[in-house]
Amino acid sequence: MTEAPAGEDAAERAWCLAEVDIFCDLSAQEMAAIAEAAPMKSYNAGEILYSPTQPSEVLFILKKGRVRIFRVSADGRALTTAIISPGTIFGEMVLLGQHMYDNYAEALDDTVVCVMSRADVGRLLLTDARIAARITAILGRRLSDLEQRLSDSVFKTVAQRVATTLTTLTTAQPPASPLRPVGRHPQIALTHEQLAALAGTSRETCTKVLHDYADHGLLRLARGRITVLDPERLKEAAG
């Protein structure tokens, strides 16, 4: 993990928050106040941002990269409870009714977050009705997503879970911009081992499922990257 230098300018701090959904209609002055209270931190892919052994009551605002929230059972199996995409929030924050409990937060990519303390969240975010309402909506959707993920782990086959995870990651990608258009087919930067962890299966089984989907023309596989060739058929495969 690296922290941005103390002398970084206001424009650089504001960059961390400029495209975050919950701040979409704030004035420059309001944005500057929040940016001042939310220093940027960078994490490498695979680093742990939060763990039960090192709890901290902070709010993470994800600017760049993806973060996996997961739990580990007594027998060592990991259950992914959420995949956080840029432009949203996560963390242990009692004020928001959000609890990490025994969860871990892992950077799936090289990640940039802004971090706010409990006091600053109460002072700057919860006093603004616009922001508070958006936070409530985000947490409500996340609870619904968790319920669906738990249901999937019980009722869906491994192949369906892999397809569901790929579909979720594809739809969570930010839209293309005129300056940085994406290719015709969406790409997901994950190893087979990472995808297996997200889908709740073994790497060997995940690889077998991926090759089967590739043989049927749904995917193209490369080292550390999966290209979705037929999103509609993949969605159908997810059940």
PDB file of N, CA and C in Angstrom, residues 71-119:
ATOM      1  N   ARG A  71     -15.526 -13.695   2.781  1.00  0.00           N
ATOM      2  CA  ARG A  71     -15.418 -14.317   4.101  1.00  0.00           C
ATOM      3  C   ARG A  71     -14.705 -15.647   3.954  1.00  0.00           C
ATOM      4  N   VAL A  72     -14.100 -16.104   5.027  1.00  0.00           N
ATOM      5  CA  VAL A  72     -13.406 -17.389   5.026  1.00  0.00           C
ATOM      6  C   VAL A  72     -14.045 -18.273   6.085  1.00  0.00           C
ATOM      7  N   SER A  73     -14.472 -19.479   5.669  1.00  0.00           N
ATOM      8  CA  SER A  73     -15.105 -20.412   6.601  1.00  0.00           C
ATOM      9  C   SER A  73     -14.056 -21.104   7.461  1.00  0.00           C
ATOM     10  N   ALA A  74     -14.516 -21.848   8.448  1.00  0.00           N
ATOM     11  CA  ALA A  74     -13.603 -22.533   9.366  1.00  0.00           C
ATOM     12  C   ALA A  74     -12.720 -23.543   8.642  1.00  0.00           C
ATOM     13  N   ASP A  75     -13.221 -24.112   7.533  1.00  0.00           N
ATOM     14  CA  ASP A  75     -12.422 -25.088   6.791  1.00  0.00           C
ATOM     15  C   ASP A  75     -11.598 -24.447   5.676  1.00  0.00           C
ATOM     16  N   GLY A  76     -11.549 -23.109   5.663  1.00  0.00           N
ATOM     17  CA  GLY A  76     -10.660 -22.424   4.726  1.00  0.00           C
ATOM     18  C   GLY A  76     -11.280 -22.034   3.405  1.00  0.00           C
ATOM     19  N   ARG A  77     -12.555 -22.327   3.193  1.00  0.00           N
ATOM     20  CA  ARG A  77     -13.203 -21.957   1.936  1.00  0.00           C
ATOM     21  C   ARG A  77     -13.595 -20.483   1.966  1.00  0.00           C
ATOM     22  N   ALA A  78     -13.428 -19.819   0.832  1.00  0.00           N
ATOM     23  CA  ALA A  78     -13.746 -18.388   0.732  1.00  0.00           C
ATOM     24  C   ALA A  78     -15.078 -18.207   0.017  1.00  0.00           C
ATOM     25  N   LEU A  79     -15.917 -17.311   0.543  1.00  0.00           N
ATOM     26  CA  LEU A  79     -17.174 -16.956  -0.096  1.00  0.00           C
ATOM     27  C   LEU A  79     -17.131 -15.474  -0.433  1.00  0.00           C
ATOM     28  N   THR A  80     -17.199 -15.165  -1.710  1.00  0.00           N
ATOM     29  CA  THR A  80     -17.221 -13.774  -2.140  1.00  0.00           C
ATOM     30  C   THR A  80     -18.605 -13.196  -1.867  1.00  0.00           C
ATOM     31  N   THR A  81     -18.667 -12.105  -1.119  1.00  0.00           N
ATOM     32  CA  THR A  81     -19.946 -11.493  -0.791  1.00  0.00           C
ATOM     33  C   THR A  81     -20.235 -10.267  -1.649  1.00  0.00           C
ATOM     34  N   ALA A  82     -19.216  -9.680  -2.260  1.00  0.00           N
ATOM     35  CA  ALA A  82     -19.443  -8.519  -3.127  1.00  0.00           C
ATOM     36  C   ALA A  82     -18.216  -8.282  -3.986  1.00  0.00           C
ATOM     37  N   ILE A  83     -18.444  -7.724  -5.169  1.00  0.00           N
ATOM     38  CA  ILE A  83     -17.374  -7.236  -6.034  1.00  0.00           C
ATOM     39  C   ILE A  83     -17.626  -5.748  -6.219  1.00  0.00           C
ATOM     40  N   ILE A  84     -16.718  -4.931  -5.710  1.00  0.00           N
ATOM     41  CA  ILE A  84     -16.905  -3.486  -5.709  1.00  0.00           C
ATOM     42  C   ILE A  84     -16.251  -2.898  -6.949  1.00  0.00           C
ATOM     43  N   SER A  85     -17.007  -2.078  -7.672  1.00  0.00           N
ATOM     44  CA  SER A  85     -16.520  -1.430  -8.889  1.00  0.00           C
ATOM     45  C   SER A  85     -16.234   0.043  -8.615  1.00  0.00           C
ATOM     46  N   PRO A  86     -15.436   0.685  -9.470  1.00  0.00           N
ATOM     47  CA  PRO A  86     -15.122   2.106  -9.261  1.00  0.00           C
ATOM     48  C   PRO A  86     -16.374   2.980  -9.201  1.00  0.00           C
ATOM     49  N   GLY A  87     -16.285   4.024  -8.377  1.00  0.00           N
ATOM     50  CA  GLY A  87     -17.388   4.963  -8.256  1.00  0.00           C
ATOM     51  C   GLY A  87     -18.325   4.682  -7.109  1.00  0.00           C
ATOM     52  N   THR A  88     -17.943   3.718  -6.230  1.00  0.00           N
ATOM     53  CA  THR A  88     -18.830   3.407  -5.118  1.00  0.00           C
ATOM     54  C   THR A  88     -18.025   3.270  -3.826  1.00  0.00           C
ATOM     55  N   ILE A  89     -18.688   2.816  -2.752  1.00  0.00           N
ATOM     56  CA  ILE A  89     -18.105   2.837  -1.413  1.00  0.00           C
ATOM     57  C   ILE A  89     -18.172   1.469  -0.765  1.00  0.00           C
ATOM     58  N   PHE A  90     -17.326   1.264   0.255  1.00  0.00           N
ATOM     59  CA  PHE A  90     -17.387   0.074   1.089  1.00  0.00           C
ATOM     60  C   PHE A  90     -16.593   0.363   2.347  1.00  0.00           C
ATOM     61  N   GLY A  91     -16.698  -0.545   3.315  1.00  0.00           N
ATOM     62  CA  GLY A  91     -15.921  -0.382   4.534  1.00  0.00           C
ATOM     63  C   GLY A  91     -16.739  -0.635   5.782  1.00  0.00           C
ATOM     64  N   GLU A  92     -16.078  -0.599   6.918  1.00  0.00           N
ATOM     65  CA  GLU A  92     -16.723  -0.774   8.220  1.00  0.00           C
ATOM     66  C   GLU A  92     -17.147   0.603   8.717  1.00  0.00           C
ATOM     67  N   MET A  93     -18.446   0.832   8.776  1.00  0.00           N
ATOM     68  CA  MET A  93     -18.915   2.159   9.145  1.00  0.00           C
ATOM     69  C   MET A  93     -20.259   2.020   9.848  1.00  0.00           C
ATOM     70  N   VAL A  94     -20.232   1.983  11.177  1.00  0.00           N
ATOM     71  CA  VAL A  94     -21.448   1.794  11.958  1.00  0.00           C
ATOM     72  C   VAL A  94     -22.457   2.905  11.675  1.00  0.00           C
ATOM     73  N   LEU A  95     -21.971   4.120  11.444  1.00  0.00           N
ATOM     74  CA  LEU A  95     -22.870   5.245  11.174  1.00  0.00           C
ATOM     75  C   LEU A  95     -23.761   4.986   9.969  1.00  0.00           C
ATOM     76  N   LEU A  96     -23.257   4.211   9.014  1.00  0.00           N
ATOM     77  CA  LEU A  96     -24.011   3.946   7.791  1.00  0.00           C
ATOM     78  C   LEU A  96     -24.815   2.654   7.881  1.00  0.00           C
ATOM     79  N   GLY A  97     -24.734   1.970   9.009  1.00  0.00           N
ATOM     80  CA  GLY A  97     -25.385   0.680   9.121  1.00  0.00           C
ATOM     81  C   GLY A  97     -24.683  -0.375   8.293  1.00  0.00           C
ATOM     82  N   GLN A  98     -23.402  -0.169   8.007  1.00  0.00           N
ATOM     83  CA  GLN A  98     -22.621  -1.086   7.183  1.00  0.00           C
ATOM     84  C   GLN A  98     -21.555  -1.745   8.051  1.00  0.00           C
ATOM     85  N   HIS A  99     -21.500  -3.072   8.021  1.00  0.00           N
ATOM     86  CA  HIS A  99     -20.563  -3.786   8.872  1.00  0.00           C
ATOM     87  C   HIS A  99     -19.755  -4.778   8.041  1.00  0.00           C
ATOM     88  N   MET A 100     -18.460  -4.803   8.258  1.00  0.00           N
ATOM     89  CA  MET A 100     -17.607  -5.769   7.568  1.00  0.00           C
ATOM     90  C   MET A 100     -17.529  -7.086   8.344  1.00  0.00           C
ATOM     91  N   TYR A 101     -17.760  -7.024   9.678  1.00  0.00           N
ATOM     92  CA  TYR A 101     -17.707  -8.204  10.525  1.00  0.00           C
ATOM     93  C   TYR A 101     -16.439  -9.010  10.246  1.00  0.00           C
ATOM     94  N   ASP A 102     -16.604 -10.260   9.786  1.00  0.00           N
ATOM     95  CA  ASP A 102     -15.436 -11.118   9.552  1.00  0.00           C
ATOM     96  C   ASP A 102     -15.018 -11.111   8.084  1.00  0.00           C
ATOM     97  N   ASN A 103     -15.322 -10.040   7.378  1.00  0.00           N
ATOM     98  CA  ASN A 103     -14.990  -9.952   5.962  1.00  0.00           C
ATOM     99  C   ASN A 103     -13.575  -9.447   5.729  1.00  0.00           C
ATOM    100  N   TYR A 104     -13.048  -9.819   4.569  1.00  0.00           N
ATOM    101  CA  TYR A 104     -11.792  -9.286   4.061  1.00  0.00           C
ATOM    102  C   TYR A 104     -12.110  -8.452   2.823  1.00  0.00           C
ATOM    103  N   ALA A 105     -11.281  -7.460   2.551  1.00  0.00           N
ATOM    104  CA  ALA A 105     -11.381  -6.695   1.309  1.00  0.00           C
ATOM    105  C   ALA A 105     -10.051  -6.828   0.586  1.00  0.00           C
ATOM    106  N   GLU A 106     -10.071  -7.361  -0.641  1.00  0.00           N
ATOM    107  CA  GLU A 106      -8.860  -7.634  -1.419  1.00  0.00           C
ATOM    108  C   GLU A 106      -8.911  -6.883  -2.743  1.00  0.00           C
ATOM    109  N   ALA A 107      -7.808  -6.239  -3.105  1.00  0.00           N
ATOM    110  CA  ALA A 107      -7.716  -5.562  -4.396  1.00  0.00           C
ATOM    111  C   ALA A 107      -7.560  -6.607  -5.497  1.00  0.00           C
ATOM    112  N   LEU A 108      -8.499  -6.614  -6.443  1.00  0.00           N
ATOM    113  CA  LEU A 108      -8.391  -7.521  -7.586  1.00  0.00           C
ATOM    114  C   LEU A 108      -7.430  -6.960  -8.640  1.00  0.00           C
ATOM    115  N   ASP A 109      -7.322  -5.640  -8.680  1.00  0.00           N
ATOM    116  CA  ASP A 109      -6.424  -4.948  -9.615  1.00  0.00           C
ATOM    117  C   ASP A 109      -5.571  -3.979  -8.802  1.00  0.00           C
ATOM    118  N   ASP A 110      -4.650  -3.301  -9.456  1.00  0.00           N
ATOM    119  CA  ASP A 110      -4.014  -2.151  -8.834  1.00  0.00           C
ATOM    120  C   ASP A 110      -5.123  -1.135  -8.572  1.00  0.00           C
ATOM    121  N   THR A 111      -5.236  -0.707  -7.335  1.00  0.00           N
ATOM    122  CA  THR A 111      -6.427  -0.005  -6.880  1.00  0.00           C
ATOM    123  C   THR A 111      -6.089   1.334  -6.235  1.00  0.00           C
ATOM    124  N   VAL A 112      -6.941   2.323  -6.460  1.00  0.00           N
ATOM    125  CA  VAL A 112      -6.828   3.622  -5.794  1.00  0.00           C
ATOM    126  C   VAL A 112      -8.126   3.877  -5.036  1.00  0.00           C
ATOM    127  N   VAL A 113      -7.998   4.172  -3.740  1.00  0.00           N
ATOM    128  CA  VAL A 113      -9.161   4.503  -2.923  1.00  0.00           C
ATOM    129  C   VAL A 113      -8.915   5.831  -2.211  1.00  0.00           C
ATOM    130  N   CYS A 114      -9.996   6.493  -1.841  1.00  0.00           N
ATOM    131  CA  CYS A 114      -9.943   7.607  -0.911  1.00  0.00           C
ATOM    132  C   CYS A 114     -10.532   7.102   0.400  1.00  0.00           C
ATOM    133  N   VAL A 115      -9.955   7.509   1.508  1.00  0.00           N
ATOM    134  CA  VAL A 115     -10.324   6.954   2.808  1.00  0.00           C
ATOM    135  C   VAL A 115     -10.818   8.073   3.723  1.00  0.00           C
ATOM    136  N   MET A 116     -12.021   7.878   4.298  1.00  0.00           N
ATOM    137  CA  MET A 116     -12.596   8.874   5.196  1.00  0.00           C
ATOM    138  C   MET A 116     -12.807   8.279   6.582  1.00  0.00           C
ATOM    139  N   SER A 117     -12.530   9.062   7.599  1.00  0.00           N
ATOM    140  CA  SER A 117     -12.732   8.632   8.979  1.00  0.00           C
ATOM    141  C   SER A 117     -14.214   8.716   9.342  1.00  0.00           C
ATOM    142  N   ARG A 118     -14.564   8.071  10.447  1.00  0.00           N
ATOM    143  CA  ARG A 118     -15.952   8.111  10.929  1.00  0.00           C
ATOM    144  C   ARG A 118     -16.405   9.548  11.165  1.00  0.00           C
ATOM    145  N   ALA A 119     -15.550  10.336  11.786  1.00  0.00           N
ATOM    146  CA  ALA A 119     -15.930  11.719  12.098  1.00  0.00           C
ATOM    147  C   ALA A 119     -16.214  12.517  10.833  1.00  0.00           C
TER     148      ALA A 119
END
